[in-house]
């Protein structure tokens, strides 16, 4: 069985946002066993799995990424869309645009402390579209 749907994530400001519940609320009933593939259709944000309990991790992740790839660096050539845009593209490449999560007994088989993050790298990224492909039996 294959199913594919588009999910819409509400607009968020820059940061690492736990969106596991928002994604689950838009998914159909999951198969007993299978895989969920999530693909974000944007080049200035990403998807990641990380700590789902302590919100300090999300704050620290933003600090780390902002130090690795600062906004408005004078060597950037792509500057037409604002000082946060080129840095957002680079951060998106570092994080990635997709996740694959196993489905076991009709539920996402995430680790105890794992959650799905929307990594928003623009100051105002807007609504984000995610393609969810469900494979299973």
Short mmCIF file of N, CA, C and O in Angstrom, two decimals:
data_model
loop_
_atom_site.label_atom_id
_atom_site.label_comp_id
_atom_site.label_asym_id
_atom_site.label_seq_id
_atom_site.Cartn_x
_atom_site.Cartn_y
_atom_site.Cartn_z
N UNK A 1 0.82 -1.17 0.00
CA UNK A 1 0.00 0.00 0.00
C UNK A 1 0.88 1.25 0.00
O UNK A 1 1.84 1.34 0.75
N UNK A 2 0.54 2.19 -0.85
CA UNK A 2 1.19 3.49 -0.88
C UNK A 2 0.11 4.55 -0.80
O UNK A 2 -0.93 4.44 -1.45
N UNK A 3 0.36 5.57 -0.01
CA UNK A 3 -0.51 6.74 0.06
C UNK A 3 0.38 7.96 0.06
O UNK A 3 1.47 7.95 0.65
N UNK A 4 -0.09 9.02 -0.57
CA UNK A 4 0.68 10.26 -0.55
C UNK A 4 -0.28 11.43 -0.35
O UNK A 4 -1.28 11.55 -1.06
N UNK A 5 0.06 12.28 0.64
CA UNK A 5 -0.76 13.45 0.93
C UNK A 5 0.15 14.65 1.19
O UNK A 5 1.32 14.49 1.54
N UNK A 6 -0.44 15.83 1.02
CA UNK A 6 0.29 17.05 1.35
C UNK A 6 -0.18 17.53 2.71
O UNK A 6 -1.39 17.64 2.97
N UNK A 7 0.78 17.83 3.58
CA UNK A 7 0.50 18.40 4.89
C UNK A 7 0.88 19.88 4.85
O UNK A 7 1.81 20.26 4.15
N UNK A 8 0.18 20.67 5.60
CA UNK A 8 0.48 22.10 5.71
C UNK A 8 0.86 22.39 7.17
O UNK A 8 0.08 22.12 8.08
N UNK A 9 2.07 22.93 7.35
CA UNK A 9 2.51 23.34 8.69
C UNK A 9 2.26 24.83 8.84
O UNK A 9 2.55 25.62 7.93
N UNK A 10 1.72 25.22 9.97
CA UNK A 10 1.39 26.63 10.20
C UNK A 10 2.68 27.48 10.18
O UNK A 10 3.77 26.97 10.47
N UNK A 11 2.55 28.75 9.83
CA UNK A 11 3.73 29.63 9.79
C UNK A 11 4.37 29.75 11.17
O UNK A 11 3.68 29.81 12.19
N UNK A 12 5.68 29.78 11.16
CA UNK A 12 6.45 29.94 12.39
C UNK A 12 7.61 30.89 12.15
O UNK A 12 8.10 31.02 11.04
N UNK A 13 8.06 31.50 13.23
CA UNK A 13 9.24 32.35 13.14
C UNK A 13 10.48 31.46 13.11
O UNK A 13 10.40 30.24 13.27
N UNK A 14 11.62 32.06 12.93
CA UNK A 14 12.89 31.34 12.92
C UNK A 14 13.04 30.51 14.19
O UNK A 14 12.67 30.94 15.27
N UNK A 15 13.58 29.31 14.03
CA UNK A 15 13.83 28.46 15.19
C UNK A 15 13.62 27.00 14.87
O UNK A 15 13.29 26.62 13.75
N UNK A 16 13.82 26.19 15.87
CA UNK A 16 13.63 24.74 15.78
C UNK A 16 12.33 24.43 16.52
O UNK A 16 12.23 24.65 17.72
N UNK A 17 11.34 23.94 15.78
CA UNK A 17 9.99 23.78 16.31
C UNK A 17 9.58 22.31 16.30
O UNK A 17 9.69 21.63 15.27
N UNK A 18 9.10 21.83 17.44
CA UNK A 18 8.61 20.46 17.55
C UNK A 18 7.24 20.38 16.88
O UNK A 18 6.30 21.06 17.31
N UNK A 19 7.13 19.61 15.80
CA UNK A 19 5.89 19.55 15.01
C UNK A 19 5.32 18.13 14.91
O UNK A 19 4.45 17.87 14.09
N UNK A 20 5.78 17.23 15.75
CA UNK A 20 5.31 15.84 15.69
C UNK A 20 3.78 15.77 15.75
O UNK A 20 3.15 15.12 14.92
N UNK A 21 3.17 16.42 16.72
CA UNK A 21 1.71 16.36 16.88
C UNK A 21 0.99 16.98 15.70
O UNK A 21 -0.04 16.46 15.25
N UNK A 22 1.52 18.09 15.18
CA UNK A 22 0.89 18.75 14.03
C UNK A 22 0.91 17.84 12.80
O UNK A 22 -0.07 17.77 12.05
N UNK A 23 2.00 17.12 12.61
CA UNK A 23 2.09 16.18 11.50
C UNK A 23 1.16 14.99 11.72
O UNK A 23 0.38 14.63 10.83
N UNK A 24 1.20 14.40 12.91
CA UNK A 24 0.34 13.24 13.19
C UNK A 24 -1.14 13.58 13.03
O UNK A 24 -1.91 12.73 12.55
N UNK A 25 -1.53 14.79 13.39
CA UNK A 25 -2.94 15.16 13.30
C UNK A 25 -3.44 15.23 11.86
O UNK A 25 -4.64 15.18 11.61
N UNK A 26 -2.53 15.33 10.89
CA UNK A 26 -2.93 15.44 9.49
C UNK A 26 -2.77 14.12 8.72
O UNK A 26 -3.15 14.04 7.55
N UNK A 27 -2.22 13.11 9.36
CA UNK A 27 -2.00 11.82 8.69
C UNK A 27 -3.24 10.94 8.78
O UNK A 27 -3.96 10.98 9.78
N UNK A 28 -3.47 10.12 7.76
CA UNK A 28 -4.54 9.12 7.86
C UNK A 28 -4.10 8.01 8.81
O UNK A 28 -2.97 8.02 9.32
N UNK A 29 -4.95 7.04 9.00
CA UNK A 29 -4.59 5.88 9.81
C UNK A 29 -3.36 5.21 9.20
O UNK A 29 -3.31 4.97 7.99
N UNK A 30 -2.38 4.95 10.03
CA UNK A 30 -1.13 4.36 9.54
C UNK A 30 -1.26 2.84 9.44
O UNK A 30 -2.01 2.22 10.21
N UNK A 31 -0.51 2.22 8.52
CA UNK A 31 -0.54 0.76 8.40
C UNK A 31 0.10 0.11 9.63
O UNK A 31 0.79 0.77 10.41
N UNK A 32 -0.10 -1.18 9.76
CA UNK A 32 0.47 -1.91 10.89
C UNK A 32 2.00 -1.85 10.86
O UNK A 32 2.65 -1.59 11.87
N UNK A 33 2.58 -2.05 9.69
CA UNK A 33 4.04 -2.02 9.51
C UNK A 33 4.34 -1.22 8.25
O UNK A 33 3.65 -1.37 7.24
N UNK A 34 5.36 -0.40 8.29
CA UNK A 34 5.71 0.34 7.09
C UNK A 34 6.69 1.46 7.36
O UNK A 34 7.44 1.44 8.33
N UNK A 35 6.65 2.46 6.48
CA UNK A 35 7.53 3.62 6.57
C UNK A 35 6.73 4.88 6.26
O UNK A 35 5.84 4.87 5.41
N UNK A 36 7.08 5.95 6.95
CA UNK A 36 6.57 7.27 6.63
C UNK A 36 7.74 8.10 6.13
O UNK A 36 8.75 8.24 6.83
N UNK A 37 7.60 8.60 4.92
CA UNK A 37 8.62 9.50 4.37
C UNK A 37 8.03 10.90 4.33
O UNK A 37 6.93 11.10 3.83
N UNK A 38 8.76 11.86 4.89
CA UNK A 38 8.34 13.26 4.91
C UNK A 38 9.34 14.07 4.10
O UNK A 38 10.55 13.96 4.31
N UNK A 39 8.83 14.89 3.18
CA UNK A 39 9.66 15.73 2.33
C UNK A 39 9.13 17.15 2.36
O UNK A 39 7.97 17.38 2.01
N UNK A 40 9.94 18.11 2.80
CA UNK A 40 9.52 19.50 2.87
C UNK A 40 9.86 20.19 1.55
O UNK A 40 10.97 20.05 1.04
N UNK A 41 8.89 20.89 0.98
CA UNK A 41 9.01 21.45 -0.37
C UNK A 41 9.56 22.89 -0.36
O UNK A 41 9.06 23.74 -1.08
N UNK A 42 10.58 23.13 0.42
CA UNK A 42 11.13 24.48 0.53
C UNK A 42 12.64 24.40 0.67
O UNK A 42 13.18 23.39 1.12
N UNK A 43 13.32 25.50 0.31
CA UNK A 43 14.80 25.51 0.32
C UNK A 43 15.38 26.38 1.42
O UNK A 43 16.59 26.61 1.44
N UNK A 44 14.55 26.84 2.34
CA UNK A 44 15.07 27.67 3.42
C UNK A 44 14.63 27.17 4.80
O UNK A 44 14.59 27.92 5.76
N UNK A 45 14.30 25.89 4.87
CA UNK A 45 13.96 25.24 6.13
C UNK A 45 14.32 23.77 5.98
O UNK A 45 14.74 23.33 4.90
N UNK A 46 14.15 22.99 7.02
CA UNK A 46 14.47 21.57 6.94
C UNK A 46 13.66 20.78 7.95
O UNK A 46 12.89 21.34 8.75
N UNK A 47 13.85 19.47 7.91
CA UNK A 47 13.23 18.56 8.86
C UNK A 47 14.32 17.77 9.57
O UNK A 47 15.31 17.38 8.95
N UNK A 48 14.11 17.54 10.85
CA UNK A 48 15.11 16.81 11.63
C UNK A 48 14.42 16.03 12.74
O UNK A 48 13.30 16.36 13.14
N UNK A 49 15.10 15.01 13.24
CA UNK A 49 14.66 14.31 14.44
C UNK A 49 15.61 14.70 15.57
O UNK A 49 16.83 14.70 15.38
N UNK A 50 15.03 15.05 16.72
CA UNK A 50 15.87 15.40 17.84
C UNK A 50 15.05 15.38 19.12
O UNK A 50 13.89 14.96 19.12
N UNK A 51 15.64 15.88 20.19
CA UNK A 51 15.08 15.90 21.54
C UNK A 51 13.65 16.44 21.55
O UNK A 51 13.39 17.54 21.06
N UNK A 52 12.72 15.68 22.15
CA UNK A 52 11.33 16.12 22.20
C UNK A 52 10.88 16.55 23.58
O UNK A 52 9.71 16.84 23.79
N UNK A 53 11.78 16.60 24.54
CA UNK A 53 11.37 16.89 25.91
C UNK A 53 11.84 18.27 26.38
O UNK A 53 11.04 19.10 26.75
N UNK A 54 13.13 18.49 26.36
CA UNK A 54 13.69 19.73 26.89
C UNK A 54 13.76 20.81 25.82
O UNK A 54 14.55 20.69 24.87
N UNK A 55 12.97 21.88 25.92
CA UNK A 55 12.97 22.93 24.90
C UNK A 55 14.31 23.67 24.80
O UNK A 55 14.56 24.34 23.80
N UNK A 56 15.16 23.54 25.80
CA UNK A 56 16.49 24.17 25.73
C UNK A 56 17.30 23.64 24.56
O UNK A 56 18.13 24.36 24.00
N UNK A 57 17.06 22.39 24.18
CA UNK A 57 17.78 21.81 23.05
C UNK A 57 17.47 22.60 21.78
O UNK A 57 18.36 22.91 20.98
N UNK A 58 16.21 22.98 21.59
CA UNK A 58 15.83 23.73 20.40
C UNK A 58 16.48 25.12 20.39
O UNK A 58 16.93 25.59 19.34
N UNK A 59 16.58 25.74 21.54
CA UNK A 59 17.25 27.05 21.65
C UNK A 59 18.74 26.89 21.32
O UNK A 59 19.31 27.68 20.55
N UNK A 60 19.36 25.87 21.88
CA UNK A 60 20.79 25.63 21.63
C UNK A 60 21.06 25.29 20.17
O UNK A 60 22.07 25.71 19.60
N UNK A 61 20.16 24.52 19.54
CA UNK A 61 20.34 24.20 18.12
C UNK A 61 20.34 25.46 17.28
O UNK A 61 21.17 25.62 16.37
N UNK A 62 19.44 26.39 17.57
CA UNK A 62 19.41 27.65 16.82
C UNK A 62 20.71 28.42 17.02
O UNK A 62 21.29 28.95 16.06
N UNK A 63 21.20 28.47 18.25
CA UNK A 63 22.46 29.16 18.54
C UNK A 63 23.61 28.54 17.75
O UNK A 63 24.41 29.26 17.14
N UNK A 64 23.68 27.23 17.73
CA UNK A 64 24.76 26.52 17.02
C UNK A 64 24.70 26.83 15.52
O UNK A 64 25.71 27.18 14.91
N UNK A 65 23.50 26.73 14.93
CA UNK A 65 23.38 26.97 13.49
C UNK A 65 23.67 28.42 13.12
O UNK A 65 24.26 28.70 12.08
N UNK A 66 23.23 29.35 13.97
CA UNK A 66 23.51 30.76 13.69
C UNK A 66 25.00 31.08 13.78
O UNK A 66 25.49 31.96 13.07
N UNK A 67 25.73 30.36 14.62
CA UNK A 67 27.19 30.54 14.68
C UNK A 67 27.87 29.90 13.48
O UNK A 67 28.84 30.44 12.95
N UNK A 68 27.38 28.74 13.06
CA UNK A 68 27.97 28.05 11.91
C UNK A 68 27.76 28.82 10.61
O UNK A 68 28.66 28.91 9.78
N UNK A 69 26.54 29.34 10.43
CA UNK A 69 26.17 30.01 9.18
C UNK A 69 25.46 31.33 9.55
O UNK A 69 24.24 31.36 9.66
N UNK A 70 26.22 32.40 9.71
CA UNK A 70 25.60 33.67 10.11
C UNK A 70 24.83 34.34 8.97
O UNK A 70 25.18 34.19 7.80
N UNK A 71 23.79 35.06 9.34
CA UNK A 71 23.03 35.86 8.37
C UNK A 71 23.93 36.97 7.81
O UNK A 71 24.79 37.50 8.52
N UNK A 72 23.67 37.34 6.56
CA UNK A 72 24.26 38.53 5.97
C UNK A 72 25.77 38.58 5.89
O UNK A 72 26.35 39.67 5.87
N UNK A 73 26.41 37.43 5.81
CA UNK A 73 27.88 37.43 5.70
C UNK A 73 28.28 38.21 4.45
O UNK A 73 27.67 38.05 3.39
N UNK A 74 29.32 39.06 4.54
CA UNK A 74 29.68 39.91 3.39
C UNK A 74 30.13 39.14 2.14
O UNK A 74 30.11 39.70 1.05
N UNK A 75 30.48 37.86 2.28
CA UNK A 75 30.92 37.10 1.10
C UNK A 75 29.76 36.47 0.33
O UNK A 75 29.96 35.94 -0.76
N UNK A 76 28.52 36.53 0.86
CA UNK A 76 27.38 35.95 0.16
C UNK A 76 27.07 36.76 -1.10
O UNK A 76 27.02 37.99 -1.06
N UNK A 77 26.80 36.07 -2.19
CA UNK A 77 26.43 36.71 -3.46
C UNK A 77 24.90 36.78 -3.59
O UNK A 77 24.37 37.78 -4.07
N UNK A 78 24.21 35.75 -3.17
CA UNK A 78 22.73 35.70 -3.24
C UNK A 78 22.16 36.52 -2.08
O UNK A 78 22.07 36.05 -0.95
N UNK A 79 21.78 37.77 -2.37
CA UNK A 79 21.34 38.68 -1.30
C UNK A 79 20.01 39.36 -1.60
O UNK A 79 19.55 40.15 -0.79
N UNK A 80 19.38 39.08 -2.73
CA UNK A 80 18.17 39.79 -3.15
C UNK A 80 16.98 39.60 -2.21
O UNK A 80 16.11 40.45 -2.13
N UNK A 81 16.93 38.46 -1.52
CA UNK A 81 15.76 38.15 -0.69
C UNK A 81 15.98 38.45 0.79
O UNK A 81 15.24 37.95 1.64
N UNK A 82 16.99 39.23 1.11
CA UNK A 82 17.22 39.63 2.49
C UNK A 82 18.40 38.93 3.13
O UNK A 82 18.90 37.92 2.62
N UNK A 83 18.87 39.46 4.25
CA UNK A 83 20.08 38.96 4.89
C UNK A 83 19.96 37.55 5.49
O UNK A 83 20.97 36.89 5.71
N UNK A 84 18.72 37.08 5.73
CA UNK A 84 18.57 35.74 6.29
C UNK A 84 18.41 34.67 5.22
O UNK A 84 18.43 33.48 5.53
N UNK A 85 18.30 35.04 3.95
CA UNK A 85 17.95 34.07 2.91
C UNK A 85 19.09 33.12 2.55
O UNK A 85 18.91 31.90 2.54
N UNK A 86 20.26 33.63 2.21
CA UNK A 86 21.35 32.74 1.81
C UNK A 86 21.75 31.83 2.96
O UNK A 86 21.98 30.63 2.76
N UNK A 87 21.82 32.38 4.16
CA UNK A 87 22.13 31.54 5.32
C UNK A 87 21.08 30.44 5.49
O UNK A 87 21.41 29.30 5.81
N UNK A 88 19.81 30.78 5.23
CA UNK A 88 18.74 29.79 5.34
C UNK A 88 18.92 28.66 4.34
O UNK A 88 18.71 27.49 4.66
N UNK A 89 19.33 28.99 3.11
CA UNK A 89 19.58 27.95 2.11
C UNK A 89 20.71 27.02 2.56
O UNK A 89 20.61 25.79 2.42
N UNK A 90 21.77 27.58 3.08
CA UNK A 90 22.91 26.77 3.52
C UNK A 90 22.52 25.87 4.70
O UNK A 90 22.85 24.68 4.73
N UNK A 91 21.79 26.43 5.65
CA UNK A 91 21.35 25.64 6.81
C UNK A 91 20.42 24.52 6.38
O UNK A 91 20.49 23.40 6.91
N UNK A 92 19.55 24.81 5.41
CA UNK A 92 18.64 23.79 4.89
C UNK A 92 19.41 22.61 4.30
O UNK A 92 19.06 21.45 4.51
N UNK A 93 20.49 22.92 3.58
CA UNK A 93 21.32 21.85 3.01
C UNK A 93 22.00 21.03 4.10
O UNK A 93 22.16 19.82 3.96
N UNK A 94 22.40 21.68 5.18
CA UNK A 94 23.05 20.96 6.29
C UNK A 94 22.08 20.02 6.99
O UNK A 94 22.44 18.89 7.33
N UNK A 95 20.84 20.47 7.20
CA UNK A 95 19.85 19.66 7.91
C UNK A 95 19.21 18.62 6.99
O UNK A 95 19.05 17.47 7.36
N UNK A 96 18.82 19.04 5.81
CA UNK A 96 18.15 18.14 4.87
C UNK A 96 16.67 18.42 4.78
O UNK A 96 16.08 19.07 5.65
N UNK A 97 16.08 17.92 3.70
CA UNK A 97 14.68 18.19 3.39
C UNK A 97 13.75 17.02 3.65
O UNK A 97 12.56 17.12 3.40
N UNK A 98 14.28 15.89 4.15
CA UNK A 98 13.40 14.73 4.31
C UNK A 98 13.78 13.87 5.50
O UNK A 98 14.92 13.91 5.99
N UNK A 99 12.80 13.10 5.93
CA UNK A 99 12.96 12.12 7.01
C UNK A 99 12.24 10.84 6.60
O UNK A 99 11.20 10.90 5.93
N UNK A 100 12.74 9.71 7.03
CA UNK A 100 12.03 8.45 6.90
C UNK A 100 11.94 7.83 8.28
O UNK A 100 12.96 7.66 8.96
N UNK A 101 10.72 7.51 8.69
CA UNK A 101 10.47 7.02 10.05
C UNK A 101 9.74 5.68 9.94
O UNK A 101 8.73 5.58 9.23
N UNK A 102 10.20 4.65 10.67
CA UNK A 102 9.49 3.37 10.63
C UNK A 102 8.13 3.45 11.31
O UNK A 102 7.94 4.21 12.26
N UNK A 103 7.22 2.65 10.80
CA UNK A 103 5.89 2.50 11.39
C UNK A 103 5.82 1.09 11.95
O UNK A 103 6.08 0.11 11.23
N UNK A 104 5.47 0.97 13.21
CA UNK A 104 5.36 -0.32 13.89
C UNK A 104 4.05 -0.34 14.67
O UNK A 104 3.77 0.60 15.43
N UNK A 105 3.26 -1.37 14.49
CA UNK A 105 1.96 -1.49 15.17
C UNK A 105 1.09 -0.25 14.97
O UNK A 105 0.41 0.21 15.88
N UNK A 106 1.14 0.32 13.75
CA UNK A 106 0.29 1.44 13.41
C UNK A 106 0.71 2.79 13.99
O UNK A 106 -0.07 3.73 13.94
N UNK A 107 1.94 2.85 14.54
CA UNK A 107 2.42 4.10 15.14
C UNK A 107 3.83 4.39 14.65
O UNK A 107 4.59 3.48 14.30
N UNK A 108 4.19 5.67 14.67
CA UNK A 108 5.58 6.02 14.34
C UNK A 108 6.49 5.43 15.41
O UNK A 108 6.23 5.58 16.60
N UNK A 109 7.52 4.76 14.96
CA UNK A 109 8.43 4.09 15.89
C UNK A 109 9.61 5.01 16.20
O UNK A 109 10.76 4.72 15.85
N UNK A 110 9.30 6.12 16.85
CA UNK A 110 10.33 7.07 17.27
C UNK A 110 10.92 6.62 18.59
O UNK A 110 10.26 5.95 19.40
N UNK A 111 12.16 7.01 18.84
CA UNK A 111 12.78 6.74 20.13
C UNK A 111 12.09 7.52 21.23
O UNK A 111 11.36 8.48 20.98
N UNK A 112 12.34 7.13 22.47
CA UNK A 112 11.69 7.73 23.63
C UNK A 112 11.76 9.25 23.63
O UNK A 112 10.80 9.93 23.95
N UNK A 113 12.91 9.80 23.26
CA UNK A 113 13.11 11.25 23.34
C UNK A 113 13.15 11.91 21.97
O UNK A 113 13.64 13.03 21.85
N UNK A 114 12.65 11.25 20.94
CA UNK A 114 12.71 11.81 19.59
C UNK A 114 11.40 12.48 19.20
O UNK A 114 10.31 11.98 19.47
N UNK A 115 11.54 13.61 18.52
CA UNK A 115 10.41 14.30 17.95
C UNK A 115 10.80 14.88 16.60
O UNK A 115 12.00 15.01 16.30
N UNK A 116 9.81 15.20 15.80
CA UNK A 116 10.06 15.77 14.47
C UNK A 116 10.14 17.29 14.61
O UNK A 116 9.25 17.92 15.18
N UNK A 117 11.23 17.84 14.10
CA UNK A 117 11.44 19.29 14.12
C UNK A 117 11.20 19.88 12.74
O UNK A 117 11.67 19.33 11.74
N UNK A 118 10.53 21.02 12.72
CA UNK A 118 10.62 21.93 11.59
C UNK A 118 11.75 22.87 11.95
O UNK A 118 11.69 23.56 12.99
N UNK A 119 12.77 22.90 11.14
CA UNK A 119 13.91 23.80 11.34
C UNK A 119 13.68 24.99 10.43
O UNK A 119 13.92 24.91 9.22
N UNK A 120 13.16 26.06 10.99
CA UNK A 120 12.82 27.25 10.21
C UNK A 120 13.99 28.22 10.26
O UNK A 120 14.37 28.69 11.33
N UNK A 121 14.56 28.50 9.09
CA UNK A 121 15.76 29.31 9.02
C UNK A 121 15.51 30.74 8.53
O UNK A 121 16.44 31.54 8.50
N UNK A 122 14.29 31.05 8.13
CA UNK A 122 13.94 32.43 7.75
C UNK A 122 13.30 33.11 8.95
O UNK A 122 12.65 32.46 9.78
N UNK A 123 13.44 34.42 9.03
CA UNK A 123 12.79 35.15 10.12
C UNK A 123 11.28 34.96 10.07
O UNK A 123 10.64 34.80 11.10
N UNK A 124 10.73 34.97 8.86
CA UNK A 124 9.30 34.71 8.65
C UNK A 124 9.16 33.78 7.46
O UNK A 124 9.03 34.23 6.33
N UNK A 125 9.17 32.49 7.72
CA UNK A 125 9.15 31.51 6.63
C UNK A 125 7.80 31.28 6.00
O UNK A 125 7.70 30.82 4.88
N UNK A 126 6.74 31.59 6.71
CA UNK A 126 5.41 31.35 6.17
C UNK A 126 4.98 29.90 6.34
O UNK A 126 5.64 29.08 6.96
N UNK A 127 3.84 29.60 5.74
CA UNK A 127 3.28 28.26 5.76
C UNK A 127 4.25 27.32 5.04
O UNK A 127 4.81 27.67 4.01
N UNK A 128 4.43 26.13 5.55
CA UNK A 128 5.34 25.15 4.94
C UNK A 128 4.57 23.92 4.50
O UNK A 128 3.70 23.41 5.22
N UNK A 129 4.89 23.42 3.30
CA UNK A 129 4.23 22.25 2.73
C UNK A 129 5.16 21.05 2.86
O UNK A 129 6.35 21.12 2.54
N UNK A 130 4.57 19.95 3.32
CA UNK A 130 5.30 18.70 3.49
C UNK A 130 4.55 17.61 2.73
O UNK A 130 3.33 17.46 2.91
N UNK A 131 5.25 16.85 1.91
CA UNK A 131 4.66 15.69 1.24
C UNK A 131 4.93 14.48 2.12
O UNK A 131 6.08 14.17 2.45
N UNK A 132 3.86 13.81 2.52
CA UNK A 132 3.97 12.59 3.33
C UNK A 132 3.64 11.40 2.44
O UNK A 132 2.57 11.33 1.84
N UNK A 133 4.58 10.47 2.35
CA UNK A 133 4.37 9.23 1.61
C UNK A 133 4.37 8.11 2.63
O UNK A 133 5.34 7.92 3.38
N UNK A 134 3.27 7.36 2.67
CA UNK A 134 3.09 6.25 3.60
C UNK A 134 3.18 4.96 2.81
O UNK A 134 2.46 4.78 1.82
N UNK A 135 4.10 4.10 3.23
CA UNK A 135 4.27 2.80 2.58
C UNK A 135 4.09 1.73 3.65
O UNK A 135 4.67 1.85 4.73
N UNK A 136 3.29 0.73 3.37
CA UNK A 136 3.13 -0.30 4.37
C UNK A 136 2.04 -1.29 4.05
O UNK A 136 1.42 -1.24 3.00
N UNK A 137 1.83 -2.16 5.02
CA UNK A 137 0.80 -3.19 4.87
C UNK A 137 -0.05 -3.28 6.10
O UNK A 137 0.29 -2.89 7.16
#
